[in-house]
mmCIF file with all atom_site columns, C-alpha atoms and ligand atoms in Angstrom:
data_model
loop_
_atom_site.group_PDB
_atom_site.id
_atom_site.type_symbol
_atom_site.label_atom_id
_atom_site.label_alt_id
_atom_site.label_comp_id
_atom_site.label_asym_id
_atom_site.label_entity_id
_atom_site.label_seq_id
_atom_site.pdbx_PDB_ins_code
_atom_site.Cartn_x
_atom_site.Cartn_y
_atom_site.Cartn_z
_atom_site.occupancy
_atom_site.B_iso_or_equiv
_atom_site.pdbx_formal_charge
_atom_site.auth_seq_id
_atom_site.auth_comp_id
_atom_site.auth_asym_id
_atom_site.auth_atom_id
_atom_site.pdbx_PDB_model_num
ATOM   1   C CA . MET A 1 1   ? 0.000   0.000  0.000   1.00 91.00 ? 1   MET A CA 1
ATOM   2   C CA . ILE A 1 2   ? 1.230   3.457  -0.886  1.00 97.00 ? 2   ILE A CA 1
ATOM   3   C CA . GLU A 1 3   ? 0.394   4.749  2.627   1.00 97.00 ? 3   GLU A CA 1
ATOM   4   C CA . ASP A 1 4   ? 2.745   2.196  4.203   1.00 97.00 ? 4   ASP A CA 1
ATOM   5   C CA . LYS A 1 5   ? 5.540   3.056  1.781   1.00 98.00 ? 5   LYS A CA 1
ATOM   6   C CA . LEU A 1 6   ? 5.160   6.764  2.471   1.00 98.00 ? 6   LEU A CA 1
ATOM   7   C CA . LEU A 1 7   ? 5.112   6.199  6.228   1.00 98.00 ? 7   LEU A CA 1
ATOM   8   C CA . LYS A 1 8   ? 8.240   4.046  6.094   1.00 98.00 ? 8   LYS A CA 1
ATOM   9   C CA . ALA A 1 9   ? 10.018  6.699  3.999   1.00 98.00 ? 9   ALA A CA 1
ATOM   10  C CA . ALA A 1 10  ? 8.978   9.506  6.381   1.00 98.00 ? 10  ALA A CA 1
ATOM   11  C CA . MET A 1 11  ? 10.131  7.464  9.396   1.00 98.00 ? 11  MET A CA 1
ATOM   12  C CA . GLU A 1 12  ? 13.500  6.883  7.753   1.00 98.00 ? 12  GLU A CA 1
ATOM   13  C CA . VAL A 1 13  ? 14.209  10.453 6.655   1.00 98.00 ? 13  VAL A CA 1
ATOM   14  C CA . ILE A 1 14  ? 13.470  11.847 10.119  1.00 98.00 ? 14  ILE A CA 1
ATOM   15  C CA . LYS A 1 15  ? 16.942  10.757 11.230  1.00 98.00 ? 15  LYS A CA 1
ATOM   16  C CA . PHE A 1 16  ? 18.327  13.588 9.063   1.00 98.00 ? 16  PHE A CA 1
ATOM   17  C CA . SER A 1 17  ? 16.169  16.245 10.745  1.00 98.00 ? 17  SER A CA 1
ATOM   18  C CA . TYR A 1 18  ? 18.303  19.283 11.576  1.00 98.00 ? 18  TYR A CA 1
ATOM   19  C CA . SER A 1 19  ? 16.374  20.609 14.557  1.00 98.00 ? 19  SER A CA 1
ATOM   20  C CA . PRO A 1 20  ? 18.838  21.642 17.289  1.00 98.00 ? 20  PRO A CA 1
ATOM   21  C CA . TYR A 1 21  ? 16.637  24.564 18.391  1.00 98.00 ? 21  TYR A CA 1
ATOM   22  C CA . SER A 1 22  ? 13.192  23.000 18.696  1.00 98.00 ? 22  SER A CA 1
ATOM   23  C CA . LYS A 1 23  ? 14.373  19.397 19.045  1.00 98.00 ? 23  LYS A CA 1
ATOM   24  C CA . PHE A 1 24  ? 11.178  18.587 17.150  1.00 98.00 ? 24  PHE A CA 1
ATOM   25  C CA . ARG A 1 25  ? 11.736  16.156 14.301  1.00 98.00 ? 25  ARG A CA 1
ATOM   26  C CA . VAL A 1 26  ? 9.372   15.970 11.332  1.00 98.00 ? 26  VAL A CA 1
ATOM   27  C CA . GLY A 1 27  ? 9.535   13.671 8.314   1.00 98.00 ? 27  GLY A CA 1
ATOM   28  C CA . ALA A 1 28  ? 7.517   14.003 5.113   1.00 98.00 ? 28  ALA A CA 1
ATOM   29  C CA . ALA A 1 29  ? 7.202   11.812 2.046   1.00 98.00 ? 29  ALA A CA 1
ATOM   30  C CA . VAL A 1 30  ? 5.415   12.566 -1.209  1.00 98.00 ? 30  VAL A CA 1
ATOM   31  C CA . GLU A 1 31  ? 4.243   10.388 -4.065  1.00 98.00 ? 31  GLU A CA 1
ATOM   32  C CA . SER A 1 32  ? 4.833   12.034 -7.422  1.00 98.00 ? 32  SER A CA 1
ATOM   33  C CA . GLY A 1 33  ? 2.829   11.743 -10.630 1.00 96.00 ? 33  GLY A CA 1
ATOM   34  C CA . SER A 1 34  ? 5.428   9.274  -11.860 1.00 97.00 ? 34  SER A CA 1
ATOM   35  C CA . GLU A 1 35  ? 4.733   7.147  -8.767  1.00 97.00 ? 35  GLU A CA 1
ATOM   36  C CA . ARG A 1 36  ? 8.107   7.779  -7.172  1.00 98.00 ? 36  ARG A CA 1
ATOM   37  C CA . ILE A 1 37  ? 8.596   8.674  -3.514  1.00 98.00 ? 37  ILE A CA 1
ATOM   38  C CA . TYR A 1 38  ? 10.590  11.729 -2.402  1.00 98.00 ? 38  TYR A CA 1
ATOM   39  C CA . THR A 1 39  ? 11.316  12.636 1.183   1.00 98.00 ? 39  THR A CA 1
ATOM   40  C CA . GLY A 1 40  ? 12.134  15.713 3.234   1.00 98.00 ? 40  GLY A CA 1
ATOM   41  C CA . THR A 1 41  ? 12.806  16.625 6.833   1.00 98.00 ? 41  THR A CA 1
ATOM   42  C CA . ASN A 1 42  ? 12.762  19.919 8.736   1.00 98.00 ? 42  ASN A CA 1
ATOM   43  C CA . ILE A 1 43  ? 15.900  22.031 8.531   1.00 98.00 ? 43  ILE A CA 1
ATOM   44  C CA . GLU A 1 44  ? 16.277  24.769 11.149  1.00 98.00 ? 44  GLU A CA 1
ATOM   45  C CA . ASN A 1 45  ? 18.506  27.831 11.265  1.00 98.00 ? 45  ASN A CA 1
ATOM   46  C CA . THR A 1 46  ? 20.041  29.950 14.013  1.00 98.00 ? 46  THR A CA 1
ATOM   47  C CA . SER A 1 47  ? 18.022  32.767 12.444  1.00 98.00 ? 47  SER A CA 1
ATOM   48  C CA . TYR A 1 48  ? 14.856  30.925 13.427  1.00 98.00 ? 48  TYR A CA 1
ATOM   49  C CA . GLY A 1 49  ? 12.587  32.331 10.718  1.00 97.00 ? 49  GLY A CA 1
ATOM   50  C CA . LEU A 1 50  ? 14.704  30.693 8.033   1.00 98.00 ? 50  LEU A CA 1
ATOM   51  C CA . THR A 1 51  ? 13.647  27.254 9.208   1.00 98.00 ? 51  THR A CA 1
ATOM   52  C CA . ILE A 1 52  ? 11.944  25.170 6.545   1.00 98.00 ? 52  ILE A CA 1
ATOM   53  C CA . CYS A 1 53  ? 9.364   22.493 7.250   1.00 98.00 ? 53  CYS A CA 1
ATOM   54  C CA . ALA A 1 54  ? 9.685   18.859 6.217   1.00 99.00 ? 54  ALA A CA 1
ATOM   55  C CA . GLU A 1 55  ? 6.680   19.136 3.881   1.00 98.00 ? 55  GLU A CA 1
ATOM   56  C CA . ARG A 1 56  ? 8.200   21.875 1.759   1.00 98.00 ? 56  ARG A CA 1
ATOM   57  C CA . VAL A 1 57  ? 11.577  20.125 1.611   1.00 98.00 ? 57  VAL A CA 1
ATOM   58  C CA . ALA A 1 58  ? 9.871   16.939 0.354   1.00 98.00 ? 58  ALA A CA 1
ATOM   59  C CA . ILE A 1 59  ? 7.834   18.813 -2.280  1.00 98.00 ? 59  ILE A CA 1
ATOM   60  C CA . PHE A 1 60  ? 10.830  20.837 -3.475  1.00 98.00 ? 60  PHE A CA 1
ATOM   61  C CA . ASN A 1 61  ? 12.927  17.679 -3.572  1.00 98.00 ? 61  ASN A CA 1
ATOM   62  C CA . ALA A 1 62  ? 10.397  16.078 -5.944  1.00 98.00 ? 62  ALA A CA 1
ATOM   63  C CA . LEU A 1 63  ? 10.182  19.199 -8.117  1.00 98.00 ? 63  LEU A CA 1
ATOM   64  C CA . SER A 1 64  ? 13.948  19.578 -8.311  1.00 98.00 ? 64  SER A CA 1
ATOM   65  C CA . ASN A 1 65  ? 14.111  16.038 -9.588  1.00 98.00 ? 65  ASN A CA 1
ATOM   66  C CA . GLY A 1 66  ? 11.880  16.938 -12.511 1.00 98.00 ? 66  GLY A CA 1
ATOM   67  C CA . GLU A 1 67  ? 8.480   15.945 -11.111 1.00 98.00 ? 67  GLU A CA 1
ATOM   68  C CA . LYS A 1 68  ? 5.587   18.130 -12.265 1.00 96.00 ? 68  LYS A CA 1
ATOM   69  C CA . ARG A 1 69  ? 2.782   16.777 -10.129 1.00 96.00 ? 69  ARG A CA 1
ATOM   70  C CA . ILE A 1 70  ? 2.464   15.533 -6.581  1.00 97.00 ? 70  ILE A CA 1
ATOM   71  C CA . LEU A 1 71  ? -0.377  13.202 -5.749  1.00 98.00 ? 71  LEU A CA 1
ATOM   72  C CA . ARG A 1 72  ? -0.118  12.876 -1.973  1.00 98.00 ? 72  ARG A CA 1
ATOM   73  C CA . ILE A 1 73  ? 2.003   13.844 0.996   1.00 98.00 ? 73  ILE A CA 1
ATOM   74  C CA . LEU A 1 74  ? 2.419   12.099 4.339   1.00 98.00 ? 74  LEU A CA 1
ATOM   75  C CA . VAL A 1 75  ? 3.628   13.922 7.459   1.00 98.00 ? 75  VAL A CA 1
ATOM   76  C CA . TYR A 1 76  ? 5.007   12.240 10.561  1.00 98.00 ? 76  TYR A CA 1
ATOM   77  C CA . SER A 1 77  ? 6.726   13.286 13.767  1.00 98.00 ? 77  SER A CA 1
ATOM   78  C CA . ASP A 1 78  ? 8.315   11.153 16.461  1.00 97.00 ? 78  ASP A CA 1
ATOM   79  C CA . SER A 1 79  ? 8.667   14.094 18.839  1.00 97.00 ? 79  SER A CA 1
ATOM   80  C CA . LEU A 1 80  ? 5.206   14.380 20.345  1.00 97.00 ? 80  LEU A CA 1
ATOM   81  C CA . LYS A 1 81  ? 4.722   13.310 23.965  1.00 96.00 ? 81  LYS A CA 1
ATOM   82  C CA . ASN A 1 82  ? 1.400   11.722 23.121  1.00 97.00 ? 82  ASN A CA 1
ATOM   83  C CA . PRO A 1 83  ? 1.796   9.094  20.364  1.00 96.00 ? 83  PRO A CA 1
ATOM   84  C CA . LYS A 1 84  ? -1.933  9.406  19.600  1.00 97.00 ? 84  LYS A CA 1
ATOM   85  C CA . GLN A 1 85  ? -1.551  13.029 18.536  1.00 97.00 ? 85  GLN A CA 1
ATOM   86  C CA . PHE A 1 86  ? -1.295  14.001 14.861  1.00 98.00 ? 86  PHE A CA 1
ATOM   87  C CA . ILE A 1 87  ? 0.564   16.986 13.446  1.00 97.00 ? 87  ILE A CA 1
ATOM   88  C CA . TYR A 1 88  ? -1.028  18.992 10.667  1.00 98.00 ? 88  TYR A CA 1
ATOM   89  C CA . PRO A 1 89  ? 0.944   20.896 8.004   1.00 98.00 ? 89  PRO A CA 1
ATOM   90  C CA . CYS A 1 90  ? 1.384   24.595 8.777   1.00 98.00 ? 90  CYS A CA 1
ATOM   91  C CA . GLY A 1 91  ? -0.394  27.268 6.730   1.00 98.00 ? 91  GLY A CA 1
ATOM   92  C CA . ALA A 1 92  ? 2.714   28.096 4.688   1.00 98.00 ? 92  ALA A CA 1
ATOM   93  C CA . CYS A 1 93  ? 3.106   24.463 3.628   1.00 98.00 ? 93  CYS A CA 1
ATOM   94  C CA . LEU A 1 94  ? -0.595  24.233 2.737   1.00 98.00 ? 94  LEU A CA 1
ATOM   95  C CA . GLN A 1 95  ? -0.181  27.231 0.414   1.00 98.00 ? 95  GLN A CA 1
ATOM   96  C CA . VAL A 1 96  ? 2.806   25.515 -1.234  1.00 98.00 ? 96  VAL A CA 1
ATOM   97  C CA . ILE A 1 97  ? 0.759   22.324 -1.600  1.00 98.00 ? 97  ILE A CA 1
ATOM   98  C CA . ALA A 1 98  ? -2.009  24.370 -3.278  1.00 97.00 ? 98  ALA A CA 1
ATOM   99  C CA . GLU A 1 99  ? 0.512   25.700 -5.800  1.00 96.00 ? 99  GLU A CA 1
ATOM   100 C CA . PHE A 1 100 ? 1.223   22.248 -7.161  1.00 95.00 ? 100 PHE A CA 1
ATOM   101 C CA . ASN A 1 101 ? -2.022  20.327 -6.722  1.00 95.00 ? 101 ASN A CA 1
ATOM   102 C CA . GLU A 1 102 ? -5.212  21.676 -5.205  1.00 95.00 ? 102 GLU A CA 1
ATOM   103 C CA . GLU A 1 103 ? -6.489  18.107 -5.023  1.00 96.00 ? 103 GLU A CA 1
ATOM   104 C CA . MET A 1 104 ? -3.506  16.727 -3.170  1.00 97.00 ? 104 MET A CA 1
ATOM   105 C CA . GLU A 1 105 ? -4.234  14.065 -0.553  1.00 98.00 ? 105 GLU A CA 1
ATOM   106 C CA . ILE A 1 106 ? -2.737  14.890 2.830   1.00 98.00 ? 106 ILE A CA 1
ATOM   107 C CA . LEU A 1 107 ? -1.944  11.947 5.090   1.00 98.00 ? 107 LEU A CA 1
ATOM   108 C CA . LEU A 1 108 ? -1.105  12.429 8.741   1.00 98.00 ? 108 LEU A CA 1
ATOM   109 C CA . ALA A 1 109 ? 0.597   9.648  10.663  1.00 98.00 ? 109 ALA A CA 1
ATOM   110 C CA . ASN A 1 110 ? 0.802   9.629  14.457  1.00 97.00 ? 110 ASN A CA 1
ATOM   111 C CA . GLY A 1 111 ? 3.381   7.972  16.688  1.00 95.00 ? 111 GLY A CA 1
ATOM   112 C CA . ASN A 1 112 ? 1.364   4.739  16.749  1.00 95.00 ? 112 ASN A CA 1
ATOM   113 C CA . GLY A 1 113 ? 1.423   4.514  12.961  1.00 94.00 ? 113 GLY A CA 1
ATOM   114 C CA . SER A 1 114 ? -2.294  5.359  12.579  1.00 97.00 ? 114 SER A CA 1
ATOM   115 C CA . ILE A 1 115 ? -3.079  7.392  9.476   1.00 98.00 ? 115 ILE A CA 1
ATOM   116 C CA . ARG A 1 116 ? -5.702  10.095 8.901   1.00 98.00 ? 116 ARG A CA 1
ATOM   117 C CA . LYS A 1 117 ? -6.572  11.316 5.405   1.00 98.00 ? 117 LYS A CA 1
ATOM   118 C CA . PHE A 1 118 ? -7.574  14.825 4.390   1.00 98.00 ? 118 PHE A CA 1
ATOM   119 C CA . SER A 1 119 ? -7.958  16.748 1.171   1.00 98.00 ? 119 SER A CA 1
ATOM   120 C CA . LEU A 1 120 ? -6.169  20.064 0.835   1.00 97.00 ? 120 LEU A CA 1
ATOM   121 C CA . ILE A 1 121 ? -9.531  21.840 0.620   1.00 96.00 ? 121 ILE A CA 1
ATOM   122 C CA . GLU A 1 122 ? -10.486 20.493 4.056   1.00 97.00 ? 122 GLU A CA 1
ATOM   123 C CA . LEU A 1 123 ? -7.369  21.934 5.674   1.00 98.00 ? 123 LEU A CA 1
ATOM   124 C CA . LEU A 1 124 ? -7.203  25.104 3.565   1.00 98.00 ? 124 LEU A CA 1
ATOM   125 C CA . PRO A 1 125 ? -10.644 25.906 2.139   1.00 97.00 ? 125 PRO A CA 1
ATOM   126 C CA . ASN A 1 126 ? -9.254  28.897 0.233   1.00 96.00 ? 126 ASN A CA 1
ATOM   127 C CA . ASN A 1 127 ? -5.754  29.661 -0.906  1.00 95.00 ? 127 ASN A CA 1
ATOM   128 C CA . PHE A 1 128 ? -4.067  32.687 -2.404  1.00 95.00 ? 128 PHE A CA 1
ATOM   129 C CA . GLN A 1 129 ? -4.280  32.775 -6.223  1.00 93.00 ? 129 GLN A CA 1
ATOM   130 C CA . ILE A 1 130 ? -3.859  35.530 -8.786  1.00 93.00 ? 130 ILE A CA 1
ATOM   131 C CA . ASN A 1 131 ? -5.859  35.664 -12.031 1.00 82.00 ? 131 ASN A CA 1
ATOM   132 C CA . LYS A 1 132 ? -7.100  32.114 -11.906 1.00 77.00 ? 132 LYS A CA 1
ATOM   133 C CA . GLY A 1 133 ? -10.671 33.365 -11.982 1.00 59.00 ? 133 GLY A CA 1
ATOM   134 C CA . LYS A 1 134 ? -11.901 30.508 -9.850  1.00 53.00 ? 134 LYS A CA 1
ATOM   135 C CA . ARG A 1 135 ? -13.177 32.060 -6.680  1.00 49.00 ? 135 ARG A CA 1
HETATM 136 N N1 . LIG B 2 .   ? 7.656   21.769 11.303  1.00 72.75 ? 201 LIG B N1 1
HETATM 137 C C1 . LIG B 2 .   ? 7.570   20.984 10.186  1.00 72.75 ? 201 LIG B C1 1
HETATM 138 O O1 . LIG B 2 .   ? 8.583   20.484 9.691   1.00 72.75 ? 201 LIG B O1 1
HETATM 139 N N2 . LIG B 2 .   ? 6.337   20.782 9.647   1.00 72.75 ? 201 LIG B N2 1
HETATM 140 C C2 . LIG B 2 .   ? 5.169   21.294 10.140  1.00 72.75 ? 201 LIG B C2 1
HETATM 141 O O2 . LIG B 2 .   ? 4.106   21.045 9.596   1.00 72.75 ? 201 LIG B O2 1
HETATM 142 C C3 . LIG B 2 .   ? 5.199   22.172 11.301  1.00 72.75 ? 201 LIG B C3 1
HETATM 143 C C4 . LIG B 2 .   ? 6.526   22.390 11.932  1.00 72.75 ? 201 LIG B C4 1
HETATM 144 C C5 . LIG B 2 .   ? 8.964   21.959 11.928  1.00 72.75 ? 201 LIG B C5 1
HETATM 145 C C6 . LIG B 2 .   ? 9.513   23.345 11.879  1.00 72.75 ? 201 LIG B C6 1
HETATM 146 C C7 . LIG B 2 .   ? 10.437  23.362 13.062  1.00 72.75 ? 201 LIG B C7 1
HETATM 147 O O3 . LIG B 2 .   ? 11.711  22.868 12.692  1.00 72.75 ? 201 LIG B O3 1
HETATM 148 C C8 . LIG B 2 .   ? 9.826   22.364 14.045  1.00 72.75 ? 201 LIG B C8 1
HETATM 149 O O4 . LIG B 2 .   ? 8.866   21.625 13.294  1.00 72.75 ? 201 LIG B O4 1
HETATM 150 C C9 . LIG B 2 .   ? 9.136   22.998 15.236  1.00 72.75 ? 201 LIG B C9 1
HETATM 151 O O5 . LIG B 2 .   ? 8.255   23.975 14.843  1.00 72.75 ? 201 LIG B O5 1
#
């Protein structure tokens, strides 16, 4: 199952998380239109605002490898005290997701390995667009 593959990939990439300031590790994995998996983890900076989330790193990783479309993204953290809790992508990452696929499936995995599925529209009912004439 694609969900299991994405979860495994997100769990693996988390070991590369560069998060000395928050000590909060996040792993993300995306499935591209060509059915490949690309991963990303959060990368922090001493100038805190320059930190980039795992979701955006995973998406940009896919795009910089020539992918044009992203079908789904899975987000996972091993740093929550309560393994039942899920983390949701931040607003900035949701806007980036909207840029590349407004129908992207967003999968959240908690510390127990349970998965919840959302559509982008559920998490971000409207996003910023110029001249698309949609809304
Ligand atoms: N972070 C992510 O990687 N993804 C999210 O959806 C929210 C937060 C990271 C940023 C920072 O390195 C750490 O989690 C704590 O905020």
